[in-house]
PDB file of C-alpha atoms in Angstrom:
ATOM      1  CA  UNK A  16      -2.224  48.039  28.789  1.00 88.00           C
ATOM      2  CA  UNK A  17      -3.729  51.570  29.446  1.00 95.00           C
ATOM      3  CA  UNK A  18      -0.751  52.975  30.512  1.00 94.00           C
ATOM      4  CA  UNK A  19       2.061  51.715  28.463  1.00 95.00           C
ATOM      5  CA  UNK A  20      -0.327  53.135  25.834  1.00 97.00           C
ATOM      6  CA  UNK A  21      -0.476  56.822  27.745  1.00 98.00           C
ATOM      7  CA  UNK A  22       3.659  56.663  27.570  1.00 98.00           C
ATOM      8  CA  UNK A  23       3.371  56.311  23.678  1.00 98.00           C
ATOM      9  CA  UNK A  24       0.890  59.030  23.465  1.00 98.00           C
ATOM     10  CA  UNK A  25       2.712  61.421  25.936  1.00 98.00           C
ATOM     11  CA  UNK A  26       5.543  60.547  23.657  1.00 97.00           C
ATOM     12  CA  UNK A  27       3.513  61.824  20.532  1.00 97.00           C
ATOM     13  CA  UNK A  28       2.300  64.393  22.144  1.00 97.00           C
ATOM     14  CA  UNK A  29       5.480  66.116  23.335  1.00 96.00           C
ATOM     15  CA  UNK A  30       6.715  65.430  19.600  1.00 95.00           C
ATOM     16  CA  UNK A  31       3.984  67.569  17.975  1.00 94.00           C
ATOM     17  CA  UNK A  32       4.199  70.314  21.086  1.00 91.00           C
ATOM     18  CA  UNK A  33       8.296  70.673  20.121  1.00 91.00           C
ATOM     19  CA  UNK A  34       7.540  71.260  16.563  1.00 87.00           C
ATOM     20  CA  UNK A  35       8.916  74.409  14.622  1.00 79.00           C
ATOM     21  CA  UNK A  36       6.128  77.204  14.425  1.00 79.00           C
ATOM     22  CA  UNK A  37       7.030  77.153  10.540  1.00 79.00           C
ATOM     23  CA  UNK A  38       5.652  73.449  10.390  1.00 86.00           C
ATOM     24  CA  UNK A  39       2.483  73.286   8.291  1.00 89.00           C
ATOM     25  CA  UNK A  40      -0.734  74.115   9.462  1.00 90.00           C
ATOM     26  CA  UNK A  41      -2.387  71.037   8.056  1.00 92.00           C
ATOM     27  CA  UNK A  42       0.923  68.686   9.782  1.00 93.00           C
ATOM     28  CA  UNK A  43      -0.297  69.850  13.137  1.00 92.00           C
ATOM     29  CA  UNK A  44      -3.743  69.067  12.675  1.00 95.00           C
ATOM     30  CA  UNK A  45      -3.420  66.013  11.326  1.00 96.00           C
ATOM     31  CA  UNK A  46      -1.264  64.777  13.663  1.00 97.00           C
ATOM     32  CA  UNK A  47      -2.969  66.060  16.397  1.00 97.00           C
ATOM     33  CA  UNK A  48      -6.441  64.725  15.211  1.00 98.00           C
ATOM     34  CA  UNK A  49      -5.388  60.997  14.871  1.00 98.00           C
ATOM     35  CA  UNK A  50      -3.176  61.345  18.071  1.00 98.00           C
ATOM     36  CA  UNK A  51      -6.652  62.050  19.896  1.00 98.00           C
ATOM     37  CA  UNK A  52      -8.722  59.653  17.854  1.00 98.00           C
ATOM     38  CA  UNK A  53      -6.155  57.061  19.006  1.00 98.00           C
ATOM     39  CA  UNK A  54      -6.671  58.339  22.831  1.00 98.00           C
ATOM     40  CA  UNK A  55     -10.439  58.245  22.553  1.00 98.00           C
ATOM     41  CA  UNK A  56     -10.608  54.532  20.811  1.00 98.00           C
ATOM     42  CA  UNK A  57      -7.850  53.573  23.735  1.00 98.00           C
ATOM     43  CA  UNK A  58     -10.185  54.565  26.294  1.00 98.00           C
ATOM     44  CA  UNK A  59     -13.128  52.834  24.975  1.00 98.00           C
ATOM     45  CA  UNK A  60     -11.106  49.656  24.067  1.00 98.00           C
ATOM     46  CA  UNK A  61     -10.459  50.161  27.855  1.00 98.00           C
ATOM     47  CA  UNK A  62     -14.097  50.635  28.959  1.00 98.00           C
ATOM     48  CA  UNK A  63     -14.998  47.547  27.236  1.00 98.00           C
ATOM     49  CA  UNK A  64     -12.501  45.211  28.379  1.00 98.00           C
ATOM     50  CA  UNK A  65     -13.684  46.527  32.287  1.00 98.00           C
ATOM     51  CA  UNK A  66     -17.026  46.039  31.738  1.00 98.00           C
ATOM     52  CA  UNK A  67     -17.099  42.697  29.691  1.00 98.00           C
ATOM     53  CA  UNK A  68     -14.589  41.286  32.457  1.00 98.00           C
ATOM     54  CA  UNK A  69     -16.934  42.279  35.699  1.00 98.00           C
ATOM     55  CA  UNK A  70     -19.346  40.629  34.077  1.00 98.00           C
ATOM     56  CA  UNK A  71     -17.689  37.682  33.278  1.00 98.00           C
ATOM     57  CA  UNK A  72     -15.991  37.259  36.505  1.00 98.00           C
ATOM     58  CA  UNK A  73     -12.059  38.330  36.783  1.00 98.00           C
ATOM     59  CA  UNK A  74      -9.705  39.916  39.728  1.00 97.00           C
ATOM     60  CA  UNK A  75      -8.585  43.407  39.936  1.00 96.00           C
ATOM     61  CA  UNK A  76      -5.202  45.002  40.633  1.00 94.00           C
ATOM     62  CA  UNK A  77      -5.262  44.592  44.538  1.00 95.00           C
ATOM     63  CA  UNK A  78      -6.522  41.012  44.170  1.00 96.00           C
ATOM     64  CA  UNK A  79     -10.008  41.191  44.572  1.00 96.00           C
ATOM     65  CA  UNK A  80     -11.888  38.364  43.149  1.00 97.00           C
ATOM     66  CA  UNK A  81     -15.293  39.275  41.639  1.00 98.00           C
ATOM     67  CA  UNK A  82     -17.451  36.411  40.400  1.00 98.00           C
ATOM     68  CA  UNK A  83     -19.105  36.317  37.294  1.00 98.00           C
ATOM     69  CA  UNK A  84     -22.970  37.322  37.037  1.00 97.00           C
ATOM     70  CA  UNK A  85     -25.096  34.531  36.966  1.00 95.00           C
ATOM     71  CA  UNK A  86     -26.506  35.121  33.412  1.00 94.00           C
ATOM     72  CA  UNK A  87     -25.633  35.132  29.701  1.00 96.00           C
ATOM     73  CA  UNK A  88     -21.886  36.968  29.528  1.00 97.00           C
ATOM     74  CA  UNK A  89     -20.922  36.837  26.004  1.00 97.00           C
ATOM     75  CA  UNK A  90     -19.752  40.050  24.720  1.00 98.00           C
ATOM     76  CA  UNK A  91     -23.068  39.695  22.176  1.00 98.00           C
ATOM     77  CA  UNK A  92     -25.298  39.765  25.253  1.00 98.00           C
ATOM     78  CA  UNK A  93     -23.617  42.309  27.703  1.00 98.00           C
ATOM     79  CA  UNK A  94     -22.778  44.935  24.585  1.00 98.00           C
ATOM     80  CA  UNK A  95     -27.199  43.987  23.464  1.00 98.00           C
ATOM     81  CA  UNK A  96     -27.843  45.025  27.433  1.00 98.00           C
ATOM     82  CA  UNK A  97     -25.627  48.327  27.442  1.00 98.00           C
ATOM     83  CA  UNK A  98     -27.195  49.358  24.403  1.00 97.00           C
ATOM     84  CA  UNK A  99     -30.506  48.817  25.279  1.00 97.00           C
ATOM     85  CA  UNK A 100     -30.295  50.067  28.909  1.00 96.00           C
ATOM     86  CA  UNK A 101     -28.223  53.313  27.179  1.00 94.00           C
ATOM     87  CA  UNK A 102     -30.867  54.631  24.672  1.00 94.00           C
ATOM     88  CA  UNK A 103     -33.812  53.686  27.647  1.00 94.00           C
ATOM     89  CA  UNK A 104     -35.200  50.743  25.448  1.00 96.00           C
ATOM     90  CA  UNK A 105     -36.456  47.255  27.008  1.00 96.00           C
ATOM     91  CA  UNK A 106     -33.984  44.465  27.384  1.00 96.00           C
ATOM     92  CA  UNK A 107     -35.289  41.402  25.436  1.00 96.00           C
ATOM     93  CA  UNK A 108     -34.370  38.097  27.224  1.00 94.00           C
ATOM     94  CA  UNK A 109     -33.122  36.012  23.958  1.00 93.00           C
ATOM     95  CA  UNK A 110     -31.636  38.642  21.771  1.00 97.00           C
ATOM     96  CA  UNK A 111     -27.696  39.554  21.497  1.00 97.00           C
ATOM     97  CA  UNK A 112     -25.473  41.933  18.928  1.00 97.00           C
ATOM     98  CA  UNK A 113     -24.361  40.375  15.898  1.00 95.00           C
ATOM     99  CA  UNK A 114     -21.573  42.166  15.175  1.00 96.00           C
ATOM    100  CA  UNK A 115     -18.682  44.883  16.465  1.00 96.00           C
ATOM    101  CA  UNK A 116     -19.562  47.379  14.454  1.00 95.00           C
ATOM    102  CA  UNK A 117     -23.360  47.812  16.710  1.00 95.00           C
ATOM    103  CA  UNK A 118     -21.760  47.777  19.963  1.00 97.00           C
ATOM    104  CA  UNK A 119     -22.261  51.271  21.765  1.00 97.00           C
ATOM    105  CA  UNK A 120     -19.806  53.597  22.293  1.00 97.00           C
ATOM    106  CA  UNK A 121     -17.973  52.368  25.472  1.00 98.00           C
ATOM    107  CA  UNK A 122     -16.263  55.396  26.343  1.00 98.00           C
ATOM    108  CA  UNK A 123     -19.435  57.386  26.371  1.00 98.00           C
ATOM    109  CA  UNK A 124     -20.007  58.199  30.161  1.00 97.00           C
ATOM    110  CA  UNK A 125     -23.537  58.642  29.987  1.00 96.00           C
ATOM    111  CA  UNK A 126     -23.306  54.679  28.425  1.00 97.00           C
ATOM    112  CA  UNK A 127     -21.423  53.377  31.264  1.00 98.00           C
ATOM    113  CA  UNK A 128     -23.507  55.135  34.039  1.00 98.00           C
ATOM    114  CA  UNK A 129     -26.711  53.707  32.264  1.00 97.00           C
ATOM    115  CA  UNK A 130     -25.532  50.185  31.620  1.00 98.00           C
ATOM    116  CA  UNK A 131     -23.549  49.090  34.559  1.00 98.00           C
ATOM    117  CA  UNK A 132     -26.535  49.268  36.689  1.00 97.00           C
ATOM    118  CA  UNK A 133     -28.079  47.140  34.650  1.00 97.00           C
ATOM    119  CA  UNK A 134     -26.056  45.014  33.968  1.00 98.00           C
ATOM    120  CA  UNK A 135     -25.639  44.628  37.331  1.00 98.00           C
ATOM    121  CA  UNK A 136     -21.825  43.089  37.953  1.00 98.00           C
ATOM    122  CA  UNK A 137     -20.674  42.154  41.076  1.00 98.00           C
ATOM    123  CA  UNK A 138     -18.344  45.162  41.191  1.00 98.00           C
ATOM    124  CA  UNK A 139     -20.927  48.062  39.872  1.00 98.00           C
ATOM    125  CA  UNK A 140     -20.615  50.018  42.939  1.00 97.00           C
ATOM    126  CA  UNK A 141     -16.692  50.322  42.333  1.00 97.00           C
ATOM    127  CA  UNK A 142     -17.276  50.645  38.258  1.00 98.00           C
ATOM    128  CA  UNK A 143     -20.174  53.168  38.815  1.00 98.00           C
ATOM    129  CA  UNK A 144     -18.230  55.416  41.260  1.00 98.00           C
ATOM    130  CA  UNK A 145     -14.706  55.411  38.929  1.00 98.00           C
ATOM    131  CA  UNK A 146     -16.465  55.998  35.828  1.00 98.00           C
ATOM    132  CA  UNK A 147     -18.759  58.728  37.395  1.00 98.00           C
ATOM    133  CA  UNK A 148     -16.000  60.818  38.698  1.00 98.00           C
ATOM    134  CA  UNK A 149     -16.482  64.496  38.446  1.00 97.00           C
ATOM    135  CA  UNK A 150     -13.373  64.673  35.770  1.00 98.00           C
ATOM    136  CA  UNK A 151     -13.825  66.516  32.069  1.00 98.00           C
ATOM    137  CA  UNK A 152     -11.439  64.407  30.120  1.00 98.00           C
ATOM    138  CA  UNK A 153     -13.570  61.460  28.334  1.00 98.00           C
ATOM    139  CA  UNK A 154     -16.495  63.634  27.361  1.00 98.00           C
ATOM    140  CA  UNK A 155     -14.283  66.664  26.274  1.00 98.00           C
ATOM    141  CA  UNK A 156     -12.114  64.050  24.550  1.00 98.00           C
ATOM    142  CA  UNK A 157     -15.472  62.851  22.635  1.00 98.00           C
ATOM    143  CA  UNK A 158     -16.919  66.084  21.900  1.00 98.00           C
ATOM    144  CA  UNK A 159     -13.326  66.912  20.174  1.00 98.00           C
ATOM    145  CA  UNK A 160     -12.932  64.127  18.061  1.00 98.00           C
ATOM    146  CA  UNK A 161     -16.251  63.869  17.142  1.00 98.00           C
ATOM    147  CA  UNK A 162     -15.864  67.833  15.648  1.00 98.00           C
ATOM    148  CA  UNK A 163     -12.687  66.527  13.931  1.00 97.00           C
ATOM    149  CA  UNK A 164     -14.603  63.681  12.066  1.00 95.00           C
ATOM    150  CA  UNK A 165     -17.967  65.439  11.425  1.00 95.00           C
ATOM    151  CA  UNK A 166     -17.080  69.063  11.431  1.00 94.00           C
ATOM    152  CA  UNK A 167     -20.253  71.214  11.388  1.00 96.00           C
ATOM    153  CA  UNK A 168     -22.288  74.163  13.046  1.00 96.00           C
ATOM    154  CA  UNK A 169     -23.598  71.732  15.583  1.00 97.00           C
ATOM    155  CA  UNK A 170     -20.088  69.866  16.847  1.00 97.00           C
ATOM    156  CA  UNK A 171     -18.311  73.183  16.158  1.00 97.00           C
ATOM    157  CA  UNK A 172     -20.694  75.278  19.058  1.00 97.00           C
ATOM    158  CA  UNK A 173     -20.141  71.873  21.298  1.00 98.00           C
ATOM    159  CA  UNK A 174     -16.235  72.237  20.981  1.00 98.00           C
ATOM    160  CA  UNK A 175     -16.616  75.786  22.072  1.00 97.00           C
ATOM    161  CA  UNK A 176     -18.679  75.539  25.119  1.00 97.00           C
ATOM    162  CA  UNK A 177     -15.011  74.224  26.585  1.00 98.00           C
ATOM    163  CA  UNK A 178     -13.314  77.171  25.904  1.00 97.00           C
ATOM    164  CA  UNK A 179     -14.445  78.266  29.664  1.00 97.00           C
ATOM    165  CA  UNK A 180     -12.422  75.243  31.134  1.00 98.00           C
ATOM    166  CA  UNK A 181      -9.475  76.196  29.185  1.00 98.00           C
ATOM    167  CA  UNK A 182      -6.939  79.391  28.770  1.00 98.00           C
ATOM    168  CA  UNK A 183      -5.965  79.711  25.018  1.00 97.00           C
ATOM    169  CA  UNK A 184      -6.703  81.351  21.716  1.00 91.00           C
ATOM    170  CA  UNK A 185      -7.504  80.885  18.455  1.00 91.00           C
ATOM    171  CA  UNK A 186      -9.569  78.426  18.027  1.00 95.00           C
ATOM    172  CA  UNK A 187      -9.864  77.621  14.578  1.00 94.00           C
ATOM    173  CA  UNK A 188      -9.937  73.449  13.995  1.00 96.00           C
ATOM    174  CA  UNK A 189     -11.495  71.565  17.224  1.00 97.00           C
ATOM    175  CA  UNK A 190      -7.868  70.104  18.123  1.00 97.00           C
ATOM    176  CA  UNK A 191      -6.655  73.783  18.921  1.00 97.00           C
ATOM    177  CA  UNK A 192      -8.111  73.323  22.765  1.00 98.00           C
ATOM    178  CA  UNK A 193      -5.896  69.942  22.983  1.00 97.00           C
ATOM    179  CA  UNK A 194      -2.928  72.662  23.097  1.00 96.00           C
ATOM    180  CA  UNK A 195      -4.640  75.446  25.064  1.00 98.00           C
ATOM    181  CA  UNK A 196      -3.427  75.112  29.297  1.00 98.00           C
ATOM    182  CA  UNK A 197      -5.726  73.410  31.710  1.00 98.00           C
ATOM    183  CA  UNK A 198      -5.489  75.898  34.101  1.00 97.00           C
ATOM    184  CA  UNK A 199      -5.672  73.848  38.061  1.00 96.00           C
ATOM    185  CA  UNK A 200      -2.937  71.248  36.749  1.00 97.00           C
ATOM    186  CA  UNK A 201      -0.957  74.278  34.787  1.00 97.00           C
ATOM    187  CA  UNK A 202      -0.453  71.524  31.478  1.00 97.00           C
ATOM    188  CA  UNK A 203      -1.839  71.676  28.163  1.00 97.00           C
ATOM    189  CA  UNK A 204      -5.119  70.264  27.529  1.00 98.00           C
ATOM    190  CA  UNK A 205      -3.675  66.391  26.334  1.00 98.00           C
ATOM    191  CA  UNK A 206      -1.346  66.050  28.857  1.00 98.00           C
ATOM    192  CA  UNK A 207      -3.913  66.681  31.879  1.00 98.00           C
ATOM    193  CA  UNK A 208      -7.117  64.215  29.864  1.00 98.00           C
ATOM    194  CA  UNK A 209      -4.466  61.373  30.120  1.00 98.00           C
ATOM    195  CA  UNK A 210      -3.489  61.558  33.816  1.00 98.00           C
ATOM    196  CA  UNK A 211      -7.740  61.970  34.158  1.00 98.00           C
ATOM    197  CA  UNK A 212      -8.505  59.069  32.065  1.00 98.00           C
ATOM    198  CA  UNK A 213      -5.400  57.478  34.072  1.00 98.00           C
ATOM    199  CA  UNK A 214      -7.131  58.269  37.213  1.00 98.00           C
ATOM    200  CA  UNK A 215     -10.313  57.077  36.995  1.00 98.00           C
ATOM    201  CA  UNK A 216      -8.916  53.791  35.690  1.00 98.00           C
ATOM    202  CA  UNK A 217      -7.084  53.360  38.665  1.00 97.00           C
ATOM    203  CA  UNK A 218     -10.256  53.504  40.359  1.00 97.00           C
ATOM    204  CA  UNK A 219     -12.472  50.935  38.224  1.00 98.00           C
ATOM    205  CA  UNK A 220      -9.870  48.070  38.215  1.00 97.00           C
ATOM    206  CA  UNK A 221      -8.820  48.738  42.045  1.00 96.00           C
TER     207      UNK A 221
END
């Protein structure tokens, strides 16, 4: 569940914002790096349950039964589609994923905005407007972990083209900006991507 996950991580986070100053440098980061690789694979875990269920047929929180698509709905086959649909690629009628570890990356935005319309749910209109909302947590989320696990030049410069959506200083290691205050909602960076994320899951399981 998305949100008794968010409690735990609100939980973590407040423990590593109520930390001494004297705690070690390298403590903070590594703590705050896994807290927001945990956030990120949440979120996608979360992306791929919605998507896999509209296509298979389910019912939302108000009730709303939407049927399953009248085609091949193994995970296989709808993560083959998404992948194909994402990277602009032909969809093959016989062919399917073998394995986890090719699925795309399900919390990727521009993924879900490329896919659902293809794979064409009963429900895209409702997954296509949630997961297209005009909110900066999943990709700023992304761009930060990805500079945590492949720290160079490149994800570096991404990580600080968000400095403008952010008031802080310092930025030294890419988790710095999950500290720094998000200035319309007045809370640091982590607390305001999980009532985002929150939002816009409201929205795609309405």
């Amino acid at each position: 569940n998305l949100i008794k996950k968010h409690f735990l991580f609100r939980k973590r986070a407040e423990d590593i914002y109520s930390w001494p100053t004297a705690r070690p440098d390298w403590e903070v980061k590594y703590f705050s790096t896994t807290l927001l690789s945990d956030v990120w694979q949440n979120w996608c875990h979360f992306c791929r349950i919605v998507v896999i269920r509209s296509c298979e047929g389910t019912t939302t929180r108000t009730g709303v039964h939407i049927p399953p698509r009248p085609l091949v709905n193994t995970w296989q086959r709808i993560s083959y589609e998404s992948k194909q649909a994402s990277n602009g690629k032909p969809i093959h009628p016989s062919k399917a994923l073998n394995s986890m570890r090719h699925e795309p990356t399900w919390g990727d935005q521009r993924l879900l905005l490329r896919a659902i319309p293809q794979l064409s749910p009963h429900n895209a209109g409702a997954l296509v407007t949630g997961f297209g909302l005009s909110l900066n947590a999943p990709k700023h989320i992304q761009i930060i972990r990805n500079a945590c696990f492949h720290t160079n030049t490149e994800t570096m410069s991404e990580v600080r083209r968000l400095v403008a959506f952010y008031v802080g200083r310092n930025l030294y290691h890419p988790t710095d900006i999950m500290w720094w205050v998000e200035p319309t909602s007045k809370a640091d960076a982590i607390f305001h991507w999980l009532e985002e994320l929150e939002i816009i899951a409201a929205q795609v399981t309405h």
